Amino acid sequence: MPKPFQRVLVIGIDCATPRFLFGPDRFDLPHLQRLASAGCWGRLESCHPPITVPAWASMMSSKDPGTLGLYGFRNRKDHSYDGMFTANASAVKEPRVWDILSRAGKKVVVLGVPQTYPPRPVNGWLVTGFLAPSTDVDYTYPKTLKAELEQAIGEYILDVKDFRTDDKDRLRDQLFAMLDNRFDAAQYLMNDKPWDFFMMVEMGADRLHHGFWRYCDPQHPKFEPGNPYENLLRDYYQALDRHVGDLLRNVGDETAVMVVSDHGAKSMTGGVCVNQWLIEEGLLTLERPVDKVTRFEECTVDWSKTKAWSSGGYYARVFFNVAGREPQGIIPAESYEAFRDEMVARIEGMCGPDGAPMGNRALKPKDIYRQVNGVAPDLIVYFGDLDWRSVGAVGFDSVYTFENDTGPDDANHDHYGIFILDDRSGRGGVEMTGLQLMDVAPTVLGLFGMDVPADMQGRAVLSS
Amino acid sequence: MKRGVVIRLTGVNVHETGKTLVRRLVELGGNAECVDDTVTMLDADSRLESRSLDVEVAEYDTPDFAAEKILDQLSELGLVDLENTGYTPEEEERIRARLADLGYID
């Protein structure tokens, strides 16, 4: 059994993508790559769905989204047609690794981890993530940390503002400012507070990929050579790497260091107007047809003639209108599974605008989760296995759109993020395979020499 | 005679923890008092049955953290409602719009 570590540092980079750190296209990132070549590294398979919420909660609790009962940022409260809630920290009912460490007497610092607002007490200090409404609220634990932090670093930046802006210079500048701000906060907390476990997450890489992919990826359909942002992904990752290097100067061999991401990113081809498709398939009926692009929530649905509807985003959540379950359900309960199988076949059989099969995936929660809690979608759908996003609005001329309904977005999420662990055992850069998001929390506990709770679904990735 | 849940605290920082626990119970809409090392949750309507709970405050817990751990216990026993989404309706709508702007949802 390896000797337990006194301290563990986890640096989270939302959406950090393996190809930029590990692959032949990798950027020159000396600090991150030195960590990887000293320890072990690999792709980290995300959860279903591979999205910030619930991925970070799944990672740090080692429970799958079905067990958490969280299937995205917005979830159905009940089986009504419009009862939804935003899944913030209050929705996470399973202990995360800092809760377990707190109860064991370890001092923890948690900075910017998604789904930590509103702040819950820890044995240490917590600064919530971007789901805090603003910095006017109490976004820290203890409450006094807010004023202390703002005195130390100035305004704390929760997220970029006006992400959908066409002013790309402004967006770029905000991303770098937020990066600097997050690491300023990390440096302050790391040096001022006595900690055993320190975890931070920076969101900027996610915003960067979504906002600038087309300018940086020559394979993107909208790429224009010589554009002013052509090297922005590289520049950002290198700035991030420098910050990581500066942070690592604060720790020595007593600290195991992990760098992780919740999912990756890839080029996005376009959007599938899923509710439009359901209408054309005769599965969804509106009381009044629309004559322009209209948000689905603004439409009046004829539920007596509707079997399915969907929520959009980077993936689709498809819901069925089941008799005895939904208020005006029409699918007989005894036909539910047969209907679901039919929907899987229809969705996975979809062809794209070029007539070729899209490669869609339609997943049943019962097949992918240990438990299905809360009100789960009936199907989780990845169009083109995430080459396409899902658009919930209706009123389009076609099921396929190449213009975003909400504004510029060039990338979708991908199923694999990154994992780097330097446990100071001189592994020499071993590539690990088969790593999954839920392995991170057990690994943290293992690094402290603590037992992994039996209900954690992942495994500890330890020195051997 | 006052009725309610009696929480007897032992260990370290019990007085500070007791005061903090009372403050948090009041914040959650209840009524409580702390005498010596005992916190009593008071129920004006006397609907709460008399019940007692012995809690040892762990040596490394701050009073704040220890009080929240007790609240978690009380919540599991159904004696305190900790349900709090943290958002006002206006904040929920602002967050929803921000998430749509970011592309996470429609």
mmCIF file of N, CA and C in Angstrom, chain A residues 107-156:
data_model
loop_
_atom_site.group_PDB
_atom_site.id
_atom_site.type_symbol
_atom_site.label_atom_id
_atom_site.label_comp_id
_atom_site.label_asym_id
_atom_site.label_seq_id
_atom_site.Cartn_x
_atom_site.Cartn_y
_atom_site.Cartn_z
ATOM 1 N N LYS A 107 -8.640 19.499 6.327
ATOM 2 C CA LYS A 107 -8.992 20.865 5.957
ATOM 3 C C LYS A 107 -9.082 20.941 4.437
ATOM 4 N N VAL A 108 -10.152 21.531 3.957
ATOM 5 C CA VAL A 108 -10.364 21.559 2.507
ATOM 6 C C VAL A 108 -10.516 22.982 2.008
ATOM 7 N N VAL A 109 -10.068 23.203 0.778
ATOM 8 C CA VAL A 109 -10.349 24.433 0.044
ATOM 9 C C VAL A 109 -10.968 24.012 -1.281
ATOM 10 N N VAL A 110 -12.132 24.573 -1.588
ATOM 11 C CA VAL A 110 -12.865 24.242 -2.808
ATOM 12 C C VAL A 110 -13.145 25.559 -3.520
ATOM 13 N N LEU A 111 -12.665 25.687 -4.750
ATOM 14 C CA LEU A 111 -12.731 26.970 -5.464
ATOM 15 C C LEU A 111 -13.325 26.781 -6.847
ATOM 16 N N GLY A 112 -14.480 27.402 -7.072
ATOM 17 C CA GLY A 112 -15.033 27.461 -8.419
ATOM 18 C C GLY A 112 -15.525 26.144 -8.970
ATOM 19 N N VAL A 113 -15.743 25.153 -8.126
ATOM 20 C CA VAL A 113 -16.229 23.866 -8.640
ATOM 21 C C VAL A 113 -17.705 24.019 -9.002
ATOM 22 N N PRO A 114 -18.097 23.633 -10.199
ATOM 23 C CA PRO A 114 -19.504 23.765 -10.581
ATOM 24 C C PRO A 114 -20.432 23.020 -9.636
ATOM 25 N N GLN A 115 -21.590 23.588 -9.431
ATOM 26 C CA GLN A 115 -22.647 23.011 -8.604
ATOM 27 C C GLN A 115 -22.282 23.040 -7.122
ATOM 28 N N THR A 116 -21.666 24.131 -6.690
ATOM 29 C CA THR A 116 -21.404 24.318 -5.266
ATOM 30 C C THR A 116 -22.147 25.523 -4.696
ATOM 31 N N TYR A 117 -22.972 26.172 -5.507
ATOM 32 C CA TYR A 117 -23.826 27.229 -4.983
ATOM 33 C C TYR A 117 -25.236 26.679 -4.787
ATOM 34 N N PRO A 118 -25.941 26.960 -3.686
ATOM 35 C CA PRO A 118 -25.488 27.760 -2.558
ATOM 36 C C PRO A 118 -24.442 27.011 -1.724
ATOM 37 N N PRO A 119 -23.542 27.745 -1.081
ATOM 38 C CA PRO A 119 -22.433 27.090 -0.383
ATOM 39 C C PRO A 119 -22.908 26.320 0.844
ATOM 40 N N ARG A 120 -22.418 25.095 0.990
ATOM 41 C CA ARG A 120 -22.670 24.303 2.187
ATOM 42 C C ARG A 120 -21.397 24.306 3.010
ATOM 43 N N PRO A 121 -21.541 24.204 4.320
ATOM 44 C CA PRO A 121 -20.350 24.220 5.164
ATOM 45 C C PRO A 121 -19.398 23.073 4.868
ATOM 46 N N VAL A 122 -18.129 23.381 4.958
ATOM 47 C CA VAL A 122 -17.063 22.385 4.844
ATOM 48 C C VAL A 122 -16.099 22.633 5.999
ATOM 49 N N ASN A 123 -15.201 21.728 6.211
ATOM 50 C CA ASN A 123 -14.163 21.934 7.216
ATOM 51 C C ASN A 123 -13.038 22.723 6.547
ATOM 52 N N GLY A 124 -13.321 23.996 6.286
ATOM 53 C CA GLY A 124 -12.341 24.785 5.547
ATOM 54 C C GLY A 124 -13.025 25.937 4.856
ATOM 55 N N TRP A 125 -12.753 26.087 3.555
ATOM 56 C CA TRP A 125 -13.191 27.259 2.824
ATOM 57 C C TRP A 125 -13.720 26.853 1.449
ATOM 58 N N LEU A 126 -14.784 27.511 1.040
ATOM 59 C CA LEU A 126 -15.398 27.173 -0.237
ATOM 60 C C LEU A 126 -15.820 28.442 -0.945
ATOM 61 N N VAL A 127 -15.443 28.547 -2.207
ATOM 62 C CA VAL A 127 -15.890 29.638 -3.070
ATOM 63 C C VAL A 127 -16.679 28.990 -4.190
ATOM 64 N N THR A 128 -17.942 29.388 -4.328
ATOM 65 C CA THR A 128 -18.815 28.658 -5.251
ATOM 66 C C THR A 128 -18.492 28.959 -6.709
ATOM 67 N N GLY A 129 -19.154 28.194 -7.579
ATOM 68 C CA GLY A 129 -18.919 28.309 -9.010
ATOM 69 C C GLY A 129 -19.916 29.229 -9.691
ATOM 70 N N PHE A 130 -19.987 29.089 -11.018
ATOM 71 C CA PHE A 130 -20.705 30.070 -11.832
ATOM 72 C C PHE A 130 -22.221 30.001 -11.724
ATOM 73 N N LEU A 131 -22.746 29.014 -10.985
ATOM 74 C CA LEU A 131 -24.195 28.977 -10.788
ATOM 75 C C LEU A 131 -24.643 29.889 -9.643
ATOM 76 N N ALA A 132 -23.707 30.622 -9.022
ATOM 77 C CA ALA A 132 -24.120 31.681 -8.114
ATOM 78 C C ALA A 132 -24.747 32.789 -8.958
ATOM 79 N N PRO A 133 -25.872 33.375 -8.517
ATOM 80 C CA PRO A 133 -26.552 34.385 -9.338
ATOM 81 C C PRO A 133 -25.669 35.594 -9.643
ATOM 82 N N SER A 134 -24.855 35.985 -8.693
ATOM 83 C CA SER A 134 -23.950 37.109 -8.876
ATOM 84 C C SER A 134 -23.049 37.139 -7.650
ATOM 85 N N THR A 135 -22.112 38.073 -7.643
ATOM 86 C CA THR A 135 -21.260 38.195 -6.455
ATOM 87 C C THR A 135 -21.898 39.102 -5.410
ATOM 88 N N ASP A 136 -23.147 39.511 -5.642
ATOM 89 C CA ASP A 136 -23.860 40.257 -4.610
ATOM 90 C C ASP A 136 -24.354 39.330 -3.507
ATOM 91 N N VAL A 137 -24.489 38.033 -3.828
ATOM 92 C CA VAL A 137 -25.003 37.086 -2.830
ATOM 93 C C VAL A 137 -23.832 36.537 -2.021
ATOM 94 N N ASP A 138 -24.158 35.744 -0.992
ATOM 95 C CA ASP A 138 -23.114 35.065 -0.219
ATOM 96 C C ASP A 138 -22.653 33.855 -1.025
ATOM 97 N N TYR A 139 -21.550 33.979 -1.708
ATOM 98 C CA TYR A 139 -21.095 32.900 -2.582
ATOM 99 C C TYR A 139 -19.922 32.124 -1.996
ATOM 100 N N THR A 140 -19.672 32.340 -0.693
ATOM 101 C CA THR A 140 -18.557 31.629 -0.067
ATOM 102 C C THR A 140 -19.014 30.965 1.225
ATOM 103 N N TYR A 141 -18.235 30.003 1.658
ATOM 104 C CA TYR A 141 -18.321 29.510 3.034
ATOM 105 C C TYR A 141 -16.919 29.599 3.627
ATOM 106 N N PRO A 142 -16.735 30.183 4.800
ATOM 107 C CA PRO A 142 -17.755 30.929 5.534
ATOM 108 C C PRO A 142 -18.111 32.248 4.838
ATOM 109 N N LYS A 143 -19.145 32.859 5.275
ATOM 110 C CA LYS A 143 -19.601 34.102 4.634
ATOM 111 C C LYS A 143 -18.508 35.153 4.635
ATOM 112 N N THR A 144 -17.692 35.162 5.688
ATOM 113 C CA THR A 144 -16.651 36.186 5.820
ATOM 114 C C THR A 144 -15.575 36.056 4.750
ATOM 115 N N LEU A 145 -15.470 34.890 4.122
ATOM 116 C CA LEU A 145 -14.446 34.694 3.093
ATOM 117 C C LEU A 145 -14.679 35.607 1.897
ATOM 118 N N LYS A 146 -15.926 35.945 1.608
ATOM 119 C CA LYS A 146 -16.244 36.780 0.440
ATOM 120 C C LYS A 146 -15.495 38.110 0.516
ATOM 121 N N ALA A 147 -15.652 38.833 1.618
ATOM 122 C CA ALA A 147 -14.995 40.143 1.754
ATOM 123 C C ALA A 147 -13.485 39.987 1.775
ATOM 124 N N GLU A 148 -13.035 38.942 2.451
ATOM 125 C CA GLU A 148 -11.594 38.697 2.530
ATOM 126 C C GLU A 148 -11.000 38.457 1.152
ATOM 127 N N LEU A 149 -11.682 37.626 0.373
ATOM 128 C CA LEU A 149 -11.180 37.295 -0.961
ATOM 129 C C LEU A 149 -11.193 38.525 -1.856
ATOM 130 N N GLU A 150 -12.285 39.281 -1.808
ATOM 131 C CA GLU A 150 -12.392 40.461 -2.671
ATOM 132 C C GLU A 150 -11.385 41.529 -2.277
ATOM 133 N N GLN A 151 -11.053 41.596 -1.006
ATOM 134 C CA GLN A 151 -10.008 42.533 -0.592
ATOM 135 C C GLN A 151 -8.651 42.085 -1.141
ATOM 136 N N ALA A 152 -8.460 40.768 -1.176
ATOM 137 C CA ALA A 152 -7.167 40.228 -1.621
ATOM 138 C C ALA A 152 -6.979 40.333 -3.126
ATOM 139 N N ILE A 153 -8.032 40.052 -3.921
ATOM 140 C CA ILE A 153 -7.832 39.971 -5.380
ATOM 141 C C ILE A 153 -8.704 40.919 -6.180
ATOM 142 N N GLY A 154 -9.552 41.695 -5.486
ATOM 143 C CA GLY A 154 -10.491 42.536 -6.226
ATOM 144 C C GLY A 154 -11.747 41.759 -6.553
ATOM 145 N N GLU A 155 -12.524 42.247 -7.519
ATOM 146 C CA GLU A 155 -13.772 41.582 -7.890
ATOM 147 C C GLU A 155 -13.507 40.122 -8.263
ATOM 148 N N TYR A 156 -14.351 39.239 -7.746
ATOM 149 C CA TYR A 156 -14.225 37.819 -8.107
ATOM 150 C C TYR A 156 -15.081 37.580 -9.336
#
